[in-house]
PDB file of C-alpha atoms and ligand atoms in Angstrom:
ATOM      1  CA  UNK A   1     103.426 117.049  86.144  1.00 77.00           C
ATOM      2  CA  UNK A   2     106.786 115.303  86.151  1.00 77.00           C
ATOM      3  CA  UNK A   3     106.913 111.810  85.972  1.00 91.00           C
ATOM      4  CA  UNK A   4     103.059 111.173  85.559  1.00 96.00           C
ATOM      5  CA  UNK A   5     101.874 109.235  81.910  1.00 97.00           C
ATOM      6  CA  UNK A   6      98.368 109.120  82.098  1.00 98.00           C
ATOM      7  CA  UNK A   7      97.072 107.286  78.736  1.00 97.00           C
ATOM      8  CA  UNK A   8      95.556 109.009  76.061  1.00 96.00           C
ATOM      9  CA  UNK A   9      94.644 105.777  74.515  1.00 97.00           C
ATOM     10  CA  UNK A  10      90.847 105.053  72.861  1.00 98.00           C
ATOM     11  CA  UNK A  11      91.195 101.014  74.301  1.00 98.00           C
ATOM     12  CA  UNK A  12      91.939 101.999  77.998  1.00 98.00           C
ATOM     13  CA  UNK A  13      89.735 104.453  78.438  1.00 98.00           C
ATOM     14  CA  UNK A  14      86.775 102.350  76.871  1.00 98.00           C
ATOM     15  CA  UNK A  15      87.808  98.870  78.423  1.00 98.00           C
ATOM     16  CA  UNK A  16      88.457 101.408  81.703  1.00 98.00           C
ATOM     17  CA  UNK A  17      84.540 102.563  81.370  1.00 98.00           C
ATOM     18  CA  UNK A  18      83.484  98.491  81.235  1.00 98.00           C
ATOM     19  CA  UNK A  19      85.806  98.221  84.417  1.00 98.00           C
ATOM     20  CA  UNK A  20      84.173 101.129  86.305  1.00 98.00           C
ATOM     21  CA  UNK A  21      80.825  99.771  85.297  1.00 98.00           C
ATOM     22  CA  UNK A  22      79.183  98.276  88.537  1.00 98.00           C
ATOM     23  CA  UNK A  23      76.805  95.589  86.797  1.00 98.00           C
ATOM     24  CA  UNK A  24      80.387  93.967  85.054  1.00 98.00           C
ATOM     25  CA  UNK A  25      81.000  90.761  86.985  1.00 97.00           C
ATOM     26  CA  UNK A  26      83.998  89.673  88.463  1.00 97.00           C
ATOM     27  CA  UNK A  27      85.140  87.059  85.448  1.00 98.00           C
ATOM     28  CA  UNK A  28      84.575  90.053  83.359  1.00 98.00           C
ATOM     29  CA  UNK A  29      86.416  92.548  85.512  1.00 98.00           C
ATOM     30  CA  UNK A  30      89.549  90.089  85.850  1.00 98.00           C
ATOM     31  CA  UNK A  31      89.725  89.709  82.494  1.00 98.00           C
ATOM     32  CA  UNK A  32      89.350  93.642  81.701  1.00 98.00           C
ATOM     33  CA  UNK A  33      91.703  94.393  84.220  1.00 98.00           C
ATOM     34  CA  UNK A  34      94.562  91.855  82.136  1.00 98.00           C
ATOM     35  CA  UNK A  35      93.608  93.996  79.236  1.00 98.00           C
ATOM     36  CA  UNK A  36      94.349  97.059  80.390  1.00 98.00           C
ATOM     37  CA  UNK A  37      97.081  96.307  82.313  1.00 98.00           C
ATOM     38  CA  UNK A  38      98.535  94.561  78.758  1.00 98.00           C
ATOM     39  CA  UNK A  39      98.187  97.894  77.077  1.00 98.00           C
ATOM     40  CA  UNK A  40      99.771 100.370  80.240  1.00 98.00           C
ATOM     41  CA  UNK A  41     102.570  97.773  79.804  1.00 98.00           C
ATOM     42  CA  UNK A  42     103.259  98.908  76.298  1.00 97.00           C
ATOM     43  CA  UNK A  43     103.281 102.280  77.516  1.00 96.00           C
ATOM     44  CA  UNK A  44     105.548 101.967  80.673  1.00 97.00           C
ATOM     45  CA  UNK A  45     108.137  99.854  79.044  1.00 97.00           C
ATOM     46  CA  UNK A  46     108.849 102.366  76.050  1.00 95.00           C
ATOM     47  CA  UNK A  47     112.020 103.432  77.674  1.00 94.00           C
ATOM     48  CA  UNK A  48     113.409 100.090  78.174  1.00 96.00           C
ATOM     49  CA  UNK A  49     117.327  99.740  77.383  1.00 96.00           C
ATOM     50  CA  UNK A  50     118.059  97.413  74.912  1.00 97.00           C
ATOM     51  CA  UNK A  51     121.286  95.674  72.882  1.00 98.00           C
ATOM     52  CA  UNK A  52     122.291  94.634  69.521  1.00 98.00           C
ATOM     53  CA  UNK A  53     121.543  90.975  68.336  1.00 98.00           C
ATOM     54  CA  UNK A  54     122.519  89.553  64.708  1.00 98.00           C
ATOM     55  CA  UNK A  55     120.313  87.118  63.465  1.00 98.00           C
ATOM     56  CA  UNK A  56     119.451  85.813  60.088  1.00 98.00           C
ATOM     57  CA  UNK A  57     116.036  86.259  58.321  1.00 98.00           C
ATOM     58  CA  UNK A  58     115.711  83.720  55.290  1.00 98.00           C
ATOM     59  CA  UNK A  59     116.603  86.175  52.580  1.00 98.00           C
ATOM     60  CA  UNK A  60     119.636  88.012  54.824  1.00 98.00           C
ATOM     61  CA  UNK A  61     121.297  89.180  57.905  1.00 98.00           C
ATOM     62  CA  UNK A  62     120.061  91.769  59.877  1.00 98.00           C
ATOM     63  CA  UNK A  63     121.495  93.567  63.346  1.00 98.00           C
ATOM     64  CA  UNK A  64     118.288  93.721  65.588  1.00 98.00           C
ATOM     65  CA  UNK A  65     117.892  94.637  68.851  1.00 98.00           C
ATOM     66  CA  UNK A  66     116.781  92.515  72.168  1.00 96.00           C
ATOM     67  CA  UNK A  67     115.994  93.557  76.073  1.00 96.00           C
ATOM     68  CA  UNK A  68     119.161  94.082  77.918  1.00 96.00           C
ATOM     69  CA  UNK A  69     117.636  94.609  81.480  1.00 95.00           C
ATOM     70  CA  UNK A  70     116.531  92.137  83.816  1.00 97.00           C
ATOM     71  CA  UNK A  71     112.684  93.156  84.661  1.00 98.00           C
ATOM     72  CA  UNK A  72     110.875  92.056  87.929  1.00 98.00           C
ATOM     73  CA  UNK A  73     106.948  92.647  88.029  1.00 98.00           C
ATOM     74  CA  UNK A  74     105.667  93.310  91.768  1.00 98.00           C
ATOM     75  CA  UNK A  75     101.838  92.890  92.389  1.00 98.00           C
ATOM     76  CA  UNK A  76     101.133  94.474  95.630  1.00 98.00           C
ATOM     77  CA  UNK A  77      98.401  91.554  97.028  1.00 97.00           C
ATOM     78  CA  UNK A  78      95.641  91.202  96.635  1.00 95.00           C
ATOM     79  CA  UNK A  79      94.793  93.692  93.904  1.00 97.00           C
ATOM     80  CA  UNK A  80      97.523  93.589  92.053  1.00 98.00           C
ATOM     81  CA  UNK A  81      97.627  90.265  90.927  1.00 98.00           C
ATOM     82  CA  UNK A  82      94.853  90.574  88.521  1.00 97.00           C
ATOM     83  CA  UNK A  83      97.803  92.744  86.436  1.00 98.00           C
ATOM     84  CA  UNK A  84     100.368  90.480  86.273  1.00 98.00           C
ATOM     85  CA  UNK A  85      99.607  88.199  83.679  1.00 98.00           C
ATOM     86  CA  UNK A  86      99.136  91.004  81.236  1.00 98.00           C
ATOM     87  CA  UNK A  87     102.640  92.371  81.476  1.00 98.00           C
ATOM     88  CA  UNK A  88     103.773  88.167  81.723  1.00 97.00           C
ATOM     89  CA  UNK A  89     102.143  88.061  78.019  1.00 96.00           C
ATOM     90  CA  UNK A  90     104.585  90.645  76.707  1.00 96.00           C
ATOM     91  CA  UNK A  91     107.827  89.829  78.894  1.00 96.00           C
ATOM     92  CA  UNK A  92     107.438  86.104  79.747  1.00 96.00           C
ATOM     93  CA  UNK A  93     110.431  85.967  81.588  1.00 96.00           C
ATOM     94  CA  UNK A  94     110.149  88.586  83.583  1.00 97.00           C
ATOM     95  CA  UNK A  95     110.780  87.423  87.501  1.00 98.00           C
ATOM     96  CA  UNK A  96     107.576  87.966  89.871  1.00 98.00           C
ATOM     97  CA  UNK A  97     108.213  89.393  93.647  1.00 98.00           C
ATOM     98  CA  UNK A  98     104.806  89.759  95.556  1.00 98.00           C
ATOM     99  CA  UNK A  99     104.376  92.259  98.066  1.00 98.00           C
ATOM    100  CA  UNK A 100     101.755  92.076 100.364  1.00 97.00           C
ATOM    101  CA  UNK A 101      99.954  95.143 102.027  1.00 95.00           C
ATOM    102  CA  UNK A 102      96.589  95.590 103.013  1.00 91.00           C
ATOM    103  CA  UNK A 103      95.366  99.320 103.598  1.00 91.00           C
ATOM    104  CA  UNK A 104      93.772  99.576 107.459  1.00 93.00           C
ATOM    105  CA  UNK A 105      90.149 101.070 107.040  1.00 89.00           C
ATOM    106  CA  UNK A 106      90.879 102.653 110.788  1.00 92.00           C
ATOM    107  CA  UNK A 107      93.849 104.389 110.442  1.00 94.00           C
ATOM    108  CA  UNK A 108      94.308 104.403 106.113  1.00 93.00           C
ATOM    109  CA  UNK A 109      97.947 103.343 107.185  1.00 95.00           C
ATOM    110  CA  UNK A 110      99.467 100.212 105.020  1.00 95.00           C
ATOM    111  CA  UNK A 111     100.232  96.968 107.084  1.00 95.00           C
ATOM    112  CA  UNK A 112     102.688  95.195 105.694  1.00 96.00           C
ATOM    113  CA  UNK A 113     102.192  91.305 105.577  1.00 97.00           C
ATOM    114  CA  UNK A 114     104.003  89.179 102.935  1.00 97.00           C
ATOM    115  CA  UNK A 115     107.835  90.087 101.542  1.00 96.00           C
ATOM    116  CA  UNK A 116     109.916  86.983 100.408  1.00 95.00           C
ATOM    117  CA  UNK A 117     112.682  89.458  98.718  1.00 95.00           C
ATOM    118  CA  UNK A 118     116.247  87.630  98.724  1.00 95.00           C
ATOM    119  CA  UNK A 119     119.207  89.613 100.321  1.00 94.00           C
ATOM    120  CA  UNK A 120     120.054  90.943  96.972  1.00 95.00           C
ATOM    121  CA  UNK A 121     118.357  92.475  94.271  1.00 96.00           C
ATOM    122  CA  UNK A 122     117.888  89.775  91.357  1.00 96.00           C
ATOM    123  CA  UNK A 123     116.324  92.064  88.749  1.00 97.00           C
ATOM    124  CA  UNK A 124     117.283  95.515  87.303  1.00 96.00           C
ATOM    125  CA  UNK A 125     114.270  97.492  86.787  1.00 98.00           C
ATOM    126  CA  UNK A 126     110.956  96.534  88.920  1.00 98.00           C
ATOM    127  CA  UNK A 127     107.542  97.427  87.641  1.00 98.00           C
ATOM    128  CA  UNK A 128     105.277  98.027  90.296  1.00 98.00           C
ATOM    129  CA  UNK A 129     101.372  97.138  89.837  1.00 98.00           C
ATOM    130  CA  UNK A 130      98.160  97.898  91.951  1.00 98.00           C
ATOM    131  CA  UNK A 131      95.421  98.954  90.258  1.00 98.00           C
ATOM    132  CA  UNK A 132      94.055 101.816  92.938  1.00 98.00           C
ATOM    133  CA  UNK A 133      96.214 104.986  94.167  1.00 98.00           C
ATOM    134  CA  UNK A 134      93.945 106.542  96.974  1.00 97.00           C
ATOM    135  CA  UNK A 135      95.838 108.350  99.921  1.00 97.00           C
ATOM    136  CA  UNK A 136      99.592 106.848  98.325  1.00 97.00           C
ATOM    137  CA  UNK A 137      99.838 105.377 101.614  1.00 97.00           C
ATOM    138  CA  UNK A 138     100.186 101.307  99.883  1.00 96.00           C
ATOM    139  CA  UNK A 139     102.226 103.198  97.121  1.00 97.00           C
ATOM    140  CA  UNK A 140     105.037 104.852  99.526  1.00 97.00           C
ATOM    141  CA  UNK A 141     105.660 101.891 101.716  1.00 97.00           C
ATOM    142  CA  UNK A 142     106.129 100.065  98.553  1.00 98.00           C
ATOM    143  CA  UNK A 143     108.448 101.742  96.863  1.00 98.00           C
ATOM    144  CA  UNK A 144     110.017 102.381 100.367  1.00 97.00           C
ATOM    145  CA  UNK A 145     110.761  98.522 100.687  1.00 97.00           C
ATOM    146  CA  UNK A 146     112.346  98.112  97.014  1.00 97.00           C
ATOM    147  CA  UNK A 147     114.789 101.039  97.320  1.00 97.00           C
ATOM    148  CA  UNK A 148     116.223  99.164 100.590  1.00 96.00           C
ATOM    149  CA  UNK A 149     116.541  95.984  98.466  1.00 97.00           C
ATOM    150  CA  UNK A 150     118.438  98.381  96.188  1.00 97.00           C
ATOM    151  CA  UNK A 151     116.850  98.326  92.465  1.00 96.00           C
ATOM    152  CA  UNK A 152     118.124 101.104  90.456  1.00 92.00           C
ATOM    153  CA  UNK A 153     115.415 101.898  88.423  1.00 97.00           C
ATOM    154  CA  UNK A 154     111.647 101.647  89.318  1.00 98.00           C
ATOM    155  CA  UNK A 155     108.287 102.253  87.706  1.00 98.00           C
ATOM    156  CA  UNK A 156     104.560 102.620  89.065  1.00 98.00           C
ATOM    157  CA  UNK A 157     101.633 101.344  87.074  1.00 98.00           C
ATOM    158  CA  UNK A 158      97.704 101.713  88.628  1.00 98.00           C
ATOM    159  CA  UNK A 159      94.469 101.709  86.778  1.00 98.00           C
ATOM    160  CA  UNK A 160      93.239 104.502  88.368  1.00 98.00           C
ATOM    161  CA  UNK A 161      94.862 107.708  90.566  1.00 98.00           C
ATOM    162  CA  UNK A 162      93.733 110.308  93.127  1.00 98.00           C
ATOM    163  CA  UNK A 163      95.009 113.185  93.158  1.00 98.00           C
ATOM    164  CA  UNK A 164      96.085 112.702  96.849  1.00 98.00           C
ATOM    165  CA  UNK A 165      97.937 109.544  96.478  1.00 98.00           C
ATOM    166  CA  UNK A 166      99.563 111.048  93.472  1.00 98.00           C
ATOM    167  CA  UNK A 167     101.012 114.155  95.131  1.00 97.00           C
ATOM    168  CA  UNK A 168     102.226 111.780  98.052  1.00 97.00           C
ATOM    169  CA  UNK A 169     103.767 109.660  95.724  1.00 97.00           C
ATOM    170  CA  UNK A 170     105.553 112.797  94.366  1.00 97.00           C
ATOM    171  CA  UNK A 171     106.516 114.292  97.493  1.00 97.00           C
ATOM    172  CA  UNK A 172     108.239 110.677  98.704  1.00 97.00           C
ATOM    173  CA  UNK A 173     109.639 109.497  95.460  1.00 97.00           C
ATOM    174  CA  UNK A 174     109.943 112.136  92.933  1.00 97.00           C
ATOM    175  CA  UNK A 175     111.939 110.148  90.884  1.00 97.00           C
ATOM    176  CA  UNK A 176     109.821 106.907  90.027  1.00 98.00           C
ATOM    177  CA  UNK A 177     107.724 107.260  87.123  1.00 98.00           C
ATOM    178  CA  UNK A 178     103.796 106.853  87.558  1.00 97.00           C
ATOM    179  CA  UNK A 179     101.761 105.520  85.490  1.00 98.00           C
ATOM    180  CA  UNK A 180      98.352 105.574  84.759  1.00 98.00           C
ATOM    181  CA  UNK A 181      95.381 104.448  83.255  1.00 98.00           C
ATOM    182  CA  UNK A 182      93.075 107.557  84.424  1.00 98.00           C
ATOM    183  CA  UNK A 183      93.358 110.310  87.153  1.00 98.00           C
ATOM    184  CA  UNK A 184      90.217 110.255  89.085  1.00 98.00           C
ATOM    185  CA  UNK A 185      88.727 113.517  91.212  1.00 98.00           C
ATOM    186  CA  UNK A 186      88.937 112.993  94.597  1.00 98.00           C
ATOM    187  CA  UNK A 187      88.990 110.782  97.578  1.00 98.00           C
ATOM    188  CA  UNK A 188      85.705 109.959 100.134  1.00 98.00           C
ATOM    189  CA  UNK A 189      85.285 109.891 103.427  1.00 96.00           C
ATOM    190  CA  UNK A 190      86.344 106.472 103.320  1.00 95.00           C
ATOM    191  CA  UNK A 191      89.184 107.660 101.360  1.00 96.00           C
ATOM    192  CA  UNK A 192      87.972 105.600  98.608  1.00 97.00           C
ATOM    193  CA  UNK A 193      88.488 106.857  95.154  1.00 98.00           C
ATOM    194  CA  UNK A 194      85.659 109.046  93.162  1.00 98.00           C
ATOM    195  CA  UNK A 195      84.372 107.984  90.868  1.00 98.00           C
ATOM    196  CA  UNK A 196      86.980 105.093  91.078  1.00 98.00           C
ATOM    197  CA  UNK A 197      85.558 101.428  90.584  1.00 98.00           C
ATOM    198  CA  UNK A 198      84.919 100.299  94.698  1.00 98.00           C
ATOM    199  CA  UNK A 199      87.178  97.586  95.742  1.00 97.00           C
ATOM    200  CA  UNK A 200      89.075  96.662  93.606  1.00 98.00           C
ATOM    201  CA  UNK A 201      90.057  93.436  95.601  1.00 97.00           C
ATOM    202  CA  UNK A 202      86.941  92.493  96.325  1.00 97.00           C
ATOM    203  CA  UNK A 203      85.404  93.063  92.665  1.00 98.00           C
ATOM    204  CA  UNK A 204      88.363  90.382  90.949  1.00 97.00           C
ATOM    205  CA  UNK A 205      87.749  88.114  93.704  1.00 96.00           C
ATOM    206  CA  UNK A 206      84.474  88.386  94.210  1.00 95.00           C
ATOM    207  CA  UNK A 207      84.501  88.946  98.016  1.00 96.00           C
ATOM    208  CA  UNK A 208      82.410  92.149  98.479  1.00 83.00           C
TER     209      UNK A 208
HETATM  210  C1  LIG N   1      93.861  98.686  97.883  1.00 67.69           C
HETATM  211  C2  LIG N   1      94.619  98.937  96.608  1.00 67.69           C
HETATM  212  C3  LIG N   1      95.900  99.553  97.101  1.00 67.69           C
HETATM  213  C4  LIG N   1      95.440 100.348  98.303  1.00 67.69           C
HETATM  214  C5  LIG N   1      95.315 101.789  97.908  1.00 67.69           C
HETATM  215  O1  LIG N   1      94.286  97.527  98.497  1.00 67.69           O
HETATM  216  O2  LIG N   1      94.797  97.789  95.828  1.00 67.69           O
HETATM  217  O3  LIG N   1      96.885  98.613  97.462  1.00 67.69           O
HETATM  218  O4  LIG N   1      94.144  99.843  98.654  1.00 67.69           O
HETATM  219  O5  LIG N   1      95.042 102.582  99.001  1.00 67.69           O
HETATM  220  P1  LIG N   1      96.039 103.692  99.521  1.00 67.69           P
HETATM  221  O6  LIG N   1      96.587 104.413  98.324  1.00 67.69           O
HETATM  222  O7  LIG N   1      95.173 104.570 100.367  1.00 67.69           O
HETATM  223  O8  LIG N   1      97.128 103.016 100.308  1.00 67.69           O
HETATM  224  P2  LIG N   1      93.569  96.963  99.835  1.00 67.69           P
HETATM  225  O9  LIG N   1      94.191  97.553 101.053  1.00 67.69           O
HETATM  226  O10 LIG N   1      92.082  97.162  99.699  1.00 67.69           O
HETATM  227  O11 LIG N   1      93.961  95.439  99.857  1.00 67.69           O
HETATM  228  P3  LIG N   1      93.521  94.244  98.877  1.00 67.69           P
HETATM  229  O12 LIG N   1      94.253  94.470  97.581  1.00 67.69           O
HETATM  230  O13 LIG N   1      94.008  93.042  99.598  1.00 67.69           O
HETATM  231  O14 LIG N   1      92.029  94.268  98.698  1.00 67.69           O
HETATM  232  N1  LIG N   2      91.226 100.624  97.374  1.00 67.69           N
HETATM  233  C1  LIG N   2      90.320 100.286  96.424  1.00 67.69           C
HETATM  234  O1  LIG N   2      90.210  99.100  96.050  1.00 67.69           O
HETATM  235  N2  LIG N   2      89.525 101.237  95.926  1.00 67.69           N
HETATM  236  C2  LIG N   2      89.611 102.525  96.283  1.00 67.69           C
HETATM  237  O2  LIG N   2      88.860 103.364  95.758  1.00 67.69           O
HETATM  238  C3  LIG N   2      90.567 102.869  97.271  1.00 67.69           C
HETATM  239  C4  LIG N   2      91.366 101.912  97.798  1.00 67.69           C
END
């Protein structure tokens, strides 16, 4: 499919297996999801634009290369906060806009509740992070509210996909990247994802 990276890579899928796990505890889950989220970092970031920079080793000069765009991470709350500090380890300065959203369990429609976003756009590329795609619903709205605040370029990282939320992901926003650390098979009745992990909220903060 267009657009869609799912990793091929041995860590993921075995620190993803630990994360499905439902006997791994909550300081172990955070921790796992960090870790993973570190490593889909190095994967969604290969396409990053970058400029010359001289500097001198001890022994010589040498024309290197640094970051030339401005990068702003965007954990959708709760869940996606347990992802941020992985992609902070590899780009420190990288600003941090929270979103919040919660999914309602009645109608699976998102409810928007927290967006602080100045006027204009501060950063040039925006990674978004959530670790669960179910119905796309969360996913949409999300990348619905930073097109209006008018960032050019935008990428989507979860742990784990449904089909579903993929496809309506696709349909809305064709053009923003998705990545991913597995595609699952299928959504519940409870459109939760299958196998999945459960809550992912609730398992890093230990409120299920
Ligand atoms: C979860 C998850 C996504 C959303 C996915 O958040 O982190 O944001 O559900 O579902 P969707 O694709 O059907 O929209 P939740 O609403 O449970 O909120 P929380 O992170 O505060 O626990
Ligand atoms: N949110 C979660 O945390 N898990 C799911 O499987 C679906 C939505």
């Amino acid at each position: 499919m267009p657009n869609l990276f799912a990793s091929a890579h041995p860590l993921v899928a075995h620190k993803l297996t630990r994360l499905r796990d439902k006997n791994t505890d909550p300081k172990r889950f955070r921790e796992l999801v960090r870790e993973i989220a570190a490593l889909l970092a190095y994967e969604a970031t290969a396409d990053l634009l970058t400029v010359a920079r001289r500097v001198e080793t001890p022994l010589a000069g040498i024309t290197g290369t640094e970051l030339k765009e401005k990068i702003g991470l965007v954990p959708i709350l709760r869940a996606g906060l347990g992802m941020v500090e992985g992609f902070w380890e590899l780009m420190p300065t990288a600003e941090v806009w929270h979103i919040g959203l919660y999914r309602d369990e009645q109608t699976l429609k998102p409810v928007e509740y927290y967006n602080k976003l100045p006027v204009e756009p501060t950063v040039s590329v925006c990674l978004i992070l959530d670790p669960m795609l179910a119905t796309g619903g969360s996913a949409v709205a999300t990348t619905d509210v930073l097109k209006r605040w008018g960032v050019k370029k935008i990428k989507f990282v979860w742990l784990i996909g449904a089909p579903d939320g993929i496809k309506n992901m696709q349909t809305h926003h064709p053009d923003v990247p998705i990545f991913l650390a597995a595609v699952d098979d299928h959504l519940n009745e409870r459109a939760y994802i299958v196998p999945g992990l459960g809550d992912a909220g609730d398992r890093q903060f230990g409120t299920g």
